[in-house]
PDB file of C-alpha atoms in Angstrom:
ATOM      1  CA  MET H  54      10.770 -12.182  10.873  1.00 47.00           C
ATOM      2  CA  GLN H  55      10.923 -12.627  14.582  1.00 45.00           C
ATOM      3  CA  GLN H  56      12.069  -9.131  16.251  1.00 47.00           C
ATOM      4  CA  GLU H  57      14.529  -9.853  19.016  1.00 49.00           C
ATOM      5  CA  GLU H  58      14.944  -6.327  20.227  1.00 53.00           C
ATOM      6  CA  SER H  59      14.312  -5.010  23.142  1.00 57.00           C
ATOM      7  CA  LEU H  60      10.628  -3.491  24.094  1.00 59.00           C
ATOM      8  CA  TYR H  61      11.567  -0.401  23.777  1.00 60.00           C
ATOM      9  CA  GLN H  62      13.500  -0.853  20.164  1.00 64.00           C
ATOM     10  CA  ASN H  63      10.593  -1.987  19.223  1.00 68.00           C
ATOM     11  CA  PRO H  64       7.238  -1.319  20.741  1.00 88.00           C
ATOM     12  CA  ASN H  65       4.833  -4.498  19.142  1.00 94.00           C
ATOM     13  CA  TYR H  66       3.962  -7.930  19.864  1.00 96.00           C
ATOM     14  CA  ASN H  67       6.343 -10.824  18.015  1.00 96.00           C
ATOM     15  CA  PHE H  68       4.394 -11.864  15.028  1.00 97.00           C
ATOM     16  CA  ASP H  69       4.595 -15.348  13.012  1.00 97.00           C
ATOM     17  CA  PHE H  70       3.649 -15.975   9.311  1.00 97.00           C
ATOM     18  CA  LEU H  71       2.085 -18.764   8.623  1.00 94.00           C
ATOM     19  CA  GLY H  72       2.015 -18.271   4.818  1.00 92.00           C
ATOM     20  CA  GLY H  73      -0.719 -20.070   2.843  1.00 92.00           C
ATOM     21  CA  ILE H  74      -2.444 -18.863   0.397  1.00 92.00           C
ATOM     22  CA  ASP H  75      -4.299 -16.754   2.444  1.00 94.00           C
ATOM     23  CA  ASN H  76      -1.290 -15.443   3.596  1.00 97.00           C
ATOM     24  CA  VAL H  77      -1.670 -15.396   7.715  1.00 97.00           C
ATOM     25  CA  TYR H  78      -0.111 -13.717   9.986  1.00 97.00           C
ATOM     26  CA  SER H  79      -0.671 -14.183  13.740  1.00 97.00           C
ATOM     27  CA  PHE H  80      -0.318 -12.593  17.243  1.00 97.00           C
ATOM     28  CA  GLN H  81      -1.101 -12.735  20.600  1.00 96.00           C
ATOM     29  CA  THR H  82      -1.636 -10.059  23.392  1.00 96.00           C
ATOM     30  CA  GLN H  83      -0.713  -9.746  27.234  1.00 95.00           C
ATOM     31  CA  ASN H  84      -4.610  -9.522  27.269  1.00 95.00           C
ATOM     32  CA  GLU H  85      -4.849 -12.574  26.287  1.00 94.00           C
ATOM     33  CA  PHE H  86      -6.620 -12.488  22.676  1.00 96.00           C
ATOM     34  CA  VAL H  87      -4.669 -13.818  19.497  1.00 96.00           C
ATOM     35  CA  TYR H  88      -5.140 -11.932  16.807  1.00 97.00           C
ATOM     36  CA  GLU H  89      -4.925 -12.814  12.975  1.00 97.00           C
ATOM     37  CA  VAL H  90      -3.970 -10.346  10.074  1.00 97.00           C
ATOM     38  CA  ILE H  91      -4.930 -12.262   6.673  1.00 97.00           C
ATOM     39  CA  PHE H  92      -4.090 -10.772   3.457  1.00 97.00           C
ATOM     40  CA  ARG H  93      -6.789 -13.390   0.945  1.00 96.00           C
ATOM     41  CA  PRO H  94      -6.032 -13.471  -2.617  1.00 95.00           C
ATOM     42  CA  THR H  95      -9.205 -11.118  -4.192  1.00 92.00           C
ATOM     43  CA  PRO H  96      -8.532 -11.203  -7.741  1.00 91.00           C
ATOM     44  CA  TYR H  97     -12.423 -10.834  -8.705  1.00 87.00           C
ATOM     45  CA  LEU H  98     -12.285  -7.116  -7.080  1.00 83.00           C
ATOM     46  CA  PHE H  99     -11.730  -5.110 -10.168  1.00 80.00           C
ATOM     47  CA  GLY H 100     -12.236  -8.297 -12.582  1.00 80.00           C
ATOM     48  CA  GLU H 101     -10.698 -11.748 -12.820  1.00 82.00           C
ATOM     49  CA  ASN H 102      -8.528 -10.347 -16.065  1.00 84.00           C
ATOM     50  CA  SER H 103      -7.861  -6.953 -14.782  1.00 85.00           C
ATOM     51  CA  LEU H 104      -3.708  -5.938 -14.693  1.00 88.00           C
ATOM     52  CA  TYR H 105      -4.099  -5.893 -10.779  1.00 91.00           C
ATOM     53  CA  ALA H 106      -5.925  -9.475  -9.981  1.00 92.00           C
ATOM     54  CA  ASP H 107      -2.589 -11.032  -8.988  1.00 94.00           C
ATOM     55  CA  VAL H 108      -1.898  -8.322  -6.447  1.00 96.00           C
ATOM     56  CA  ILE H 109      -5.429  -7.482  -4.980  1.00 95.00           C
ATOM     57  CA  TYR H 110      -5.993  -8.860  -1.433  1.00 96.00           C
ATOM     58  CA  GLU H 111      -8.338  -8.613   1.155  1.00 96.00           C
ATOM     59  CA  LEU H 112      -7.347  -7.246   4.442  1.00 96.00           C
ATOM     60  CA  ILE H 113      -9.029  -9.611   7.318  1.00 96.00           C
ATOM     61  CA  ILE H 114      -8.111  -8.236  10.802  1.00 95.00           C
ATOM     62  CA  ARG H 115      -9.806 -10.783  13.486  1.00 94.00           C
ATOM     63  CA  VAL H 116      -9.528 -12.003  17.011  1.00 95.00           C
ATOM     64  CA  ALA H 117      -9.038 -15.719  16.318  1.00 95.00           C
ATOM     65  CA  ARG H 118      -9.100 -16.670  20.188  1.00 93.00           C
ATOM     66  CA  ASN H 119     -10.195 -15.155  23.144  1.00 94.00           C
ATOM     67  CA  ASN H 120      -8.494 -16.848  26.032  1.00 90.00           C
ATOM     68  CA  SER H 121      -9.529 -13.715  28.651  1.00 91.00           C
ATOM     69  CA  THR H 122     -12.718 -13.359  30.708  1.00 90.00           C
ATOM     70  CA  LYS H 123     -13.394 -10.137  28.796  1.00 92.00           C
ATOM     71  CA  LYS H 124     -16.191 -10.120  25.785  1.00 92.00           C
ATOM     72  CA  ARG H 125     -14.164  -7.950  23.767  1.00 91.00           C
ATOM     73  CA  PRO H 126     -10.182  -6.870  23.714  1.00 94.00           C
ATOM     74  CA  PRO H 127      -9.364  -3.906  25.654  1.00 93.00           C
ATOM     75  CA  PHE H 128      -7.385  -0.693  24.609  1.00 93.00           C
ATOM     76  CA  ASP H 129      -3.536  -2.291  23.995  1.00 94.00           C
ATOM     77  CA  ALA H 130      -1.345   0.486  22.928  1.00 94.00           C
ATOM     78  CA  LEU H 131       0.723  -2.878  21.016  1.00 95.00           C
ATOM     79  CA  VAL H 132      -1.891  -3.907  18.924  1.00 96.00           C
ATOM     80  CA  ALA H 133      -1.688  -1.036  16.534  1.00 95.00           C
ATOM     81  CA  PRO H 134       2.240  -1.218  15.720  1.00 95.00           C
ATOM     82  CA  THR H 135       2.016  -4.878  15.708  1.00 96.00           C
ATOM     83  CA  ILE H 136      -0.170  -4.251  12.473  1.00 96.00           C
ATOM     84  CA  ALA H 137       1.513  -1.704  11.221  1.00 94.00           C
ATOM     85  CA  ALA H 138       4.814  -3.977  11.631  1.00 95.00           C
ATOM     86  CA  ILE H 139       2.942  -6.877   9.461  1.00 96.00           C
ATOM     87  CA  PHE H 140       1.782  -4.599   7.023  1.00 94.00           C
ATOM     88  CA  THR H 141       5.106  -3.246   6.314  1.00 94.00           C
ATOM     89  CA  ASN H 142       6.883  -6.592   6.508  1.00 95.00           C
ATOM     90  CA  PHE H 143       4.246  -8.244   3.868  1.00 96.00           C
ATOM     91  CA  TYR H 144       4.866  -5.076   1.733  1.00 96.00           C
ATOM     92  CA  GLU H 145       8.568  -5.703   1.588  1.00 95.00           C
ATOM     93  CA  LYS H 146       7.706  -8.780   0.134  1.00 94.00           C
ATOM     94  CA  SER H 147       5.162  -7.823  -2.181  1.00 95.00           C
ATOM     95  CA  PRO H 148       5.520  -4.258  -2.833  1.00 96.00           C
ATOM     96  CA  LEU H 149       2.886  -4.136  -5.257  1.00 96.00           C
ATOM     97  CA  THR H 150       0.220  -5.258  -3.054  1.00 97.00           C
ATOM     98  CA  ILE H 151      -3.479  -3.775  -2.757  1.00 97.00           C
ATOM     99  CA  ALA H 152      -5.297  -4.444  -0.048  1.00 96.00           C
ATOM    100  CA  ILE H 153      -8.853  -3.706   0.522  1.00 95.00           C
ATOM    101  CA  TYR H 154     -10.441  -3.662   3.889  1.00 95.00           C
ATOM    102  CA  ILE H 155     -14.025  -4.328   4.137  1.00 94.00           C
ATOM    103  CA  CYS H 156     -16.132  -3.838   7.234  1.00 93.00           C
ATOM    104  CA  ASP H 157     -18.275  -6.327   8.297  1.00 87.00           C
ATOM    105  CA  SER H 158     -21.675  -5.219   8.519  1.00 85.00           C
ATOM    106  CA  SER H 159     -23.288  -8.847   9.616  1.00 83.00           C
ATOM    107  CA  ASP H 160     -23.949  -7.272  13.326  1.00 87.00           C
ATOM    108  CA  ASN H 161     -24.239  -3.650  12.764  1.00 86.00           C
ATOM    109  CA  ARG H 162     -20.917  -2.779  14.000  1.00 90.00           C
ATOM    110  CA  GLN H 163     -19.409  -1.639  10.462  1.00 89.00           C
ATOM    111  CA  LEU H 164     -18.977   1.989  11.697  1.00 91.00           C
ATOM    112  CA  ILE H 165     -17.011   0.404  14.757  1.00 91.00           C
ATOM    113  CA  ARG H 166     -14.556  -1.636  12.754  1.00 91.00           C
ATOM    114  CA  GLN H 167     -14.281   1.377  10.494  1.00 93.00           C
ATOM    115  CA  ALA H 168     -12.934   3.844  13.155  1.00 93.00           C
ATOM    116  CA  LYS H 169     -10.633   1.152  15.174  1.00 92.00           C
ATOM    117  CA  PHE H 170      -9.170   0.636  11.143  1.00 93.00           C
ATOM    118  CA  ASN H 171      -8.836   4.314  11.621  1.00 93.00           C
ATOM    119  CA  ARG H 172      -7.173   4.001  14.449  1.00 92.00           C
ATOM    120  CA  TRP H 173      -4.826   1.653  13.755  1.00 91.00           C
ATOM    121  CA  PHE H 174      -3.813   3.315  10.253  1.00 92.00           C
ATOM    122  CA  GLU H 175      -2.422   5.726  12.385  1.00 90.00           C
ATOM    123  CA  TYR H 176       0.511   4.026  12.998  1.00 88.00           C
ATOM    124  CA  PHE H 177       1.568   3.357   9.425  1.00 88.00           C
ATOM    125  CA  ASP H 178       4.095   5.311   8.155  1.00 84.00           C
ATOM    126  CA  LYS H 179       2.294   7.875   5.748  1.00 81.00           C
ATOM    127  CA  ASN H 180       5.487   8.165   3.734  1.00 85.00           C
ATOM    128  CA  ASP H 181       5.207   4.685   3.029  1.00 91.00           C
ATOM    129  CA  PHE H 182       1.418   4.036   2.978  1.00 94.00           C
ATOM    130  CA  THR H 183      -1.815   5.378   1.348  1.00 94.00           C
ATOM    131  CA  LYS H 184      -5.116   5.215   1.731  1.00 94.00           C
ATOM    132  CA  LEU H 185      -8.632   5.710   0.126  1.00 94.00           C
ATOM    133  CA  ASP H 186     -11.632   5.117   2.051  1.00 93.00           C
ATOM    134  CA  ASP H 187     -15.394   4.857   0.869  1.00 91.00           C
ATOM    135  CA  SER H 188     -18.497   2.822   1.339  1.00 90.00           C
ATOM    136  CA  ILE H 189     -20.860   0.778  -1.157  1.00 89.00           C
ATOM    137  CA  ARG H 190     -24.078   0.182  -0.023  1.00 89.00           C
ATOM    138  CA  ASP H 191     -26.178  -2.978  -1.516  1.00 89.00           C
ATOM    139  CA  SER H 192     -29.780  -3.120  -2.591  1.00 91.00           C
ATOM    140  CA  ASP H 193     -31.025  -3.825   1.105  1.00 90.00           C
ATOM    141  CA  GLY H 194     -29.047  -0.204   2.101  1.00 90.00           C
ATOM    142  CA  THR H 195     -26.752  -1.718   4.237  1.00 91.00           C
ATOM    143  CA  LYS H 196     -23.671   0.108   4.035  1.00 90.00           C
ATOM    144  CA  TYR H 197     -20.275  -1.101   3.867  1.00 92.00           C
ATOM    145  CA  PRO H 198     -16.920   0.853   4.497  1.00 93.00           C
ATOM    146  CA  VAL H 199     -14.136   0.060   2.231  1.00 93.00           C
ATOM    147  CA  SER H 200     -10.789   1.066   2.310  1.00 94.00           C
ATOM    148  CA  LEU H 201      -8.097   0.731  -0.139  1.00 95.00           C
ATOM    149  CA  ILE H 202      -4.392   0.679   1.053  1.00 96.00           C
ATOM    150  CA  LEU H 203      -1.403   0.694  -1.024  1.00 95.00           C
ATOM    151  CA  LYS H 204       2.722   2.030  -1.361  1.00 95.00           C
ATOM    152  CA  GLN H 205       2.708   5.840  -1.807  1.00 94.00           C
ATOM    153  CA  ASN H 206       5.282   4.647  -4.360  1.00 95.00           C
ATOM    154  CA  ASN H 207       3.182   2.099  -6.392  1.00 96.00           C
ATOM    155  CA  PRO H 208       3.603   2.791  -9.890  1.00 96.00           C
ATOM    156  CA  HIS H 209      -0.128   2.476 -10.541  1.00 94.00           C
ATOM    157  CA  ARG H 210      -1.355   4.407  -7.985  1.00 94.00           C
ATOM    158  CA  LYS H 211      -3.563   6.849  -9.730  1.00 93.00           C
ATOM    159  CA  ALA H 212      -4.923   4.108 -11.906  1.00 92.00           C
ATOM    160  CA  ILE H 213      -5.721   2.086  -9.052  1.00 93.00           C
ATOM    161  CA  PHE H 214      -7.722   4.526  -7.255  1.00 92.00           C
ATOM    162  CA  TRP H 215      -9.676   5.323 -10.273  1.00 89.00           C
ATOM    163  CA  ALA H 216     -10.397   1.997 -10.608  1.00 86.00           C
ATOM    164  CA  PHE H 217     -11.668   1.470  -7.012  1.00 85.00           C
ATOM    165  CA  LEU H 218     -13.991   4.328  -7.500  1.00 84.00           C
ATOM    166  CA  GLU H 219     -15.301   3.363 -10.688  1.00 79.00           C
ATOM    167  CA  MET H 220     -15.965  -0.019  -8.733  1.00 75.00           C
ATOM    168  CA  ILE H 221     -17.529   2.071  -6.196  1.00 74.00           C
ATOM    169  CA  GLU H 222     -19.518   3.757  -8.248  1.00 70.00           C
ATOM    170  CA  GLY H 223     -21.041   0.603  -9.913  1.00 57.00           C
ATOM    171  CA  TYR H 224     -18.207  -2.367  -9.707  1.00 47.00           C
ATOM    172  CA  ASN H 225     -18.595  -1.169 -13.398  1.00 42.00           C
ATOM    173  CA  TYR H 226     -16.500  -4.230 -15.185  1.00 44.00           C
ATOM    174  CA  GLN H 227     -16.929  -7.256 -17.753  1.00 42.00           C
ATOM    175  CA  LYS H 228     -18.210 -10.537 -16.258  1.00 42.00           C
TER     176      LYS H 228
ATOM    177  CA  MET E 225      -8.567  -3.653 -16.697  1.00 49.00           C
ATOM    178  CA  GLU E 226     -11.846  -4.634 -18.586  1.00 53.00           C
ATOM    179  CA  THR E 227     -14.083  -1.380 -18.295  1.00 54.00           C
ATOM    180  CA  THR E 228     -17.267  -1.495 -20.349  1.00 52.00           C
ATOM    181  CA  GLN E 229     -17.380   1.945 -22.300  1.00 58.00           C
ATOM    182  CA  THR E 230     -21.134   2.599 -21.982  1.00 70.00           C
ATOM    183  CA  PRO E 231     -22.299   4.334 -18.911  1.00 72.00           C
ATOM    184  CA  LEU E 232     -23.766   1.987 -16.530  1.00 73.00           C
ATOM    185  CA  THR E 233     -27.748   2.473 -15.516  1.00 81.00           C
ATOM    186  CA  PRO E 234     -28.021   2.837 -12.021  1.00 82.00           C
ATOM    187  CA  ALA E 235     -29.908  -0.408 -11.953  1.00 85.00           C
ATOM    188  CA  GLN E 236     -26.902  -2.234 -13.712  1.00 80.00           C
ATOM    189  CA  ARG E 237     -24.620  -0.287 -11.236  1.00 81.00           C
ATOM    190  CA  GLN E 238     -26.472  -1.635  -8.053  1.00 85.00           C
ATOM    191  CA  ALA E 239     -26.789  -4.844  -9.603  1.00 86.00           C
ATOM    192  CA  ASN E 240     -22.991  -5.016 -10.132  1.00 81.00           C
ATOM    193  CA  ILE E 241     -22.382  -3.725  -6.369  1.00 85.00           C
ATOM    194  CA  ASP E 242     -24.947  -6.488  -5.272  1.00 89.00           C
ATOM    195  CA  ARG E 243     -22.938  -9.438  -7.223  1.00 87.00           C
ATOM    196  CA  PHE E 244     -19.785  -8.126  -5.363  1.00 87.00           C
ATOM    197  CA  ILE E 245     -21.257  -8.209  -1.867  1.00 90.00           C
ATOM    198  CA  LYS E 246     -22.557 -11.768  -2.817  1.00 92.00           C
ATOM    199  CA  ARG E 247     -18.917 -12.695  -4.040  1.00 92.00           C
ATOM    200  CA  TRP E 248     -17.731 -10.966  -0.853  1.00 92.00           C
ATOM    201  CA  LYS E 249     -19.701 -13.173   1.585  1.00 93.00           C
ATOM    202  CA  GLU E 250     -19.130 -16.391   0.133  1.00 94.00           C
ATOM    203  CA  GLU E 251     -15.341 -15.754  -0.076  1.00 93.00           C
ATOM    204  CA  ARG E 252     -15.930 -14.942   3.466  1.00 92.00           C
ATOM    205  CA  ALA E 253     -17.821 -17.896   4.718  1.00 94.00           C
ATOM    206  CA  LYS E 254     -14.963 -20.239   2.558  1.00 93.00           C
ATOM    207  CA  GLU E 255     -12.562 -18.273   4.988  1.00 93.00           C
ATOM    208  CA  GLN E 256     -14.033 -18.581   7.996  1.00 92.00           C
ATOM    209  CA  THR E 257     -13.793 -22.442   7.654  1.00 93.00           C
ATOM    210  CA  GLU E 258     -10.431 -22.628   6.866  1.00 92.00           C
ATOM    211  CA  PHE E 259     -10.202 -20.477   9.932  1.00 93.00           C
ATOM    212  CA  GLU E 260     -11.642 -22.585  12.184  1.00 92.00           C
ATOM    213  CA  ALA E 261      -9.485 -25.798  11.449  1.00 93.00           C
ATOM    214  CA  ARG E 262      -6.217 -23.463  11.074  1.00 93.00           C
ATOM    215  CA  VAL E 263      -6.960 -22.651  15.049  1.00 93.00           C
ATOM    216  CA  LYS E 264      -7.446 -26.117  16.295  1.00 92.00           C
ATOM    217  CA  SER E 265      -4.513 -27.660  14.692  1.00 94.00           C
ATOM    218  CA  PRO E 266      -1.559 -28.412  16.845  1.00 94.00           C
ATOM    219  CA  GLN E 267       0.935 -26.579  14.979  1.00 94.00           C
ATOM    220  CA  TYR E 268      -1.155 -23.571  15.674  1.00 95.00           C
ATOM    221  CA  GLN E 269      -0.920 -24.286  19.326  1.00 93.00           C
ATOM    222  CA  ALA E 270       2.959 -24.640  19.008  1.00 95.00           C
ATOM    223  CA  MET E 271       3.263 -21.510  16.943  1.00 96.00           C
ATOM    224  CA  LEU E 272       1.526 -19.632  19.684  1.00 95.00           C
ATOM    225  CA  LYS E 273       3.669 -21.113  22.606  1.00 95.00           C
ATOM    226  CA  GLU E 274       6.638 -20.409  20.349  1.00 96.00           C
ATOM    227  CA  LEU E 275       5.303 -16.652  20.269  1.00 95.00           C
ATOM    228  CA  ARG E 276       4.852 -16.589  24.180  1.00 96.00           C
ATOM    229  CA  LYS E 277       8.375 -17.324  24.561  1.00 96.00           C
ATOM    230  CA  LYS E 278       9.861 -14.935  22.062  1.00 95.00           C
ATOM    231  CA  ASN E 279       7.821 -12.193  23.503  1.00 95.00           C
ATOM    232  CA  ALA E 280       8.970 -13.132  26.761  1.00 95.00           C
ATOM    233  CA  THR E 281      12.439 -12.327  26.246  1.00 94.00           C
ATOM    234  CA  ARG E 282      11.267  -8.905  25.690  1.00 91.00           C
ATOM    235  CA  GLY E 283       9.790  -8.578  28.714  1.00 92.00           C
ATOM    236  CA  ILE E 284       5.968  -8.878  27.186  1.00 93.00           C
ATOM    237  CA  ILE E 285       4.706 -11.961  29.882  1.00 93.00           C
ATOM    238  CA  ILE E 286       1.575 -13.530  27.562  1.00 93.00           C
ATOM    239  CA  PRO E 287      -0.286 -15.617  30.005  1.00 90.00           C
ATOM    240  CA  GLU E 288      -0.851 -19.675  28.782  1.00 87.00           C
ATOM    241  CA  PRO E 289      -4.175 -20.110  27.807  1.00 83.00           C
ATOM    242  CA  LYS E 290      -6.275 -22.197  30.555  1.00 72.00           C
ATOM    243  CA  LEU E 291      -7.628 -25.143  29.554  1.00 62.00           C
TER     244      LEU E 291
END
């Protein structure tokens, strides 16, 4: 999948698909950060017996290694298009994929993560992908922003969004 | 999809959300363990080295990690 064209033609970092159960992609930046983009199977989202159980993945985007002296990655114009290219690559292999992005709140940076993800999503082809945003709140009062991303032409798009909203409303399935 | 036909009470809804969050956290913890092992592997380091070479051919210079 490597991009052999020039930077001008393809303004993103080269990435590699490591595969595995978690569908791990990796790339590294000029600022010496290594990123991973992971599509981890999440069949329990709508219930293990759901029609969609086999195509639901939790999207994880993380800094896997920081080889720099900076605490956090500085702005890098090539990161967002690289993530978008990885998305396109994965959905080409699995067009019915439903990706859910849940913003980790363990360090109270969930809203920052949400804003960053929204900025990255700006680089996605809007004619190709669609995103539904909402949030869930646990009984401790912690709010988790969540996004569901799928292809615009997913034949089950409306039903999936409906099921997602139902889940947000109360995770309404029989266990 | 198996959905219940009767409306859930607010308490039932919240319990379901809490179950989901709990399961999600458990899965993330498992994934974190797998991640730590993966990035330390020689194969991973070799993959990163190969990516540095490929980026360099396109004019993107990524420094070698300092040991």
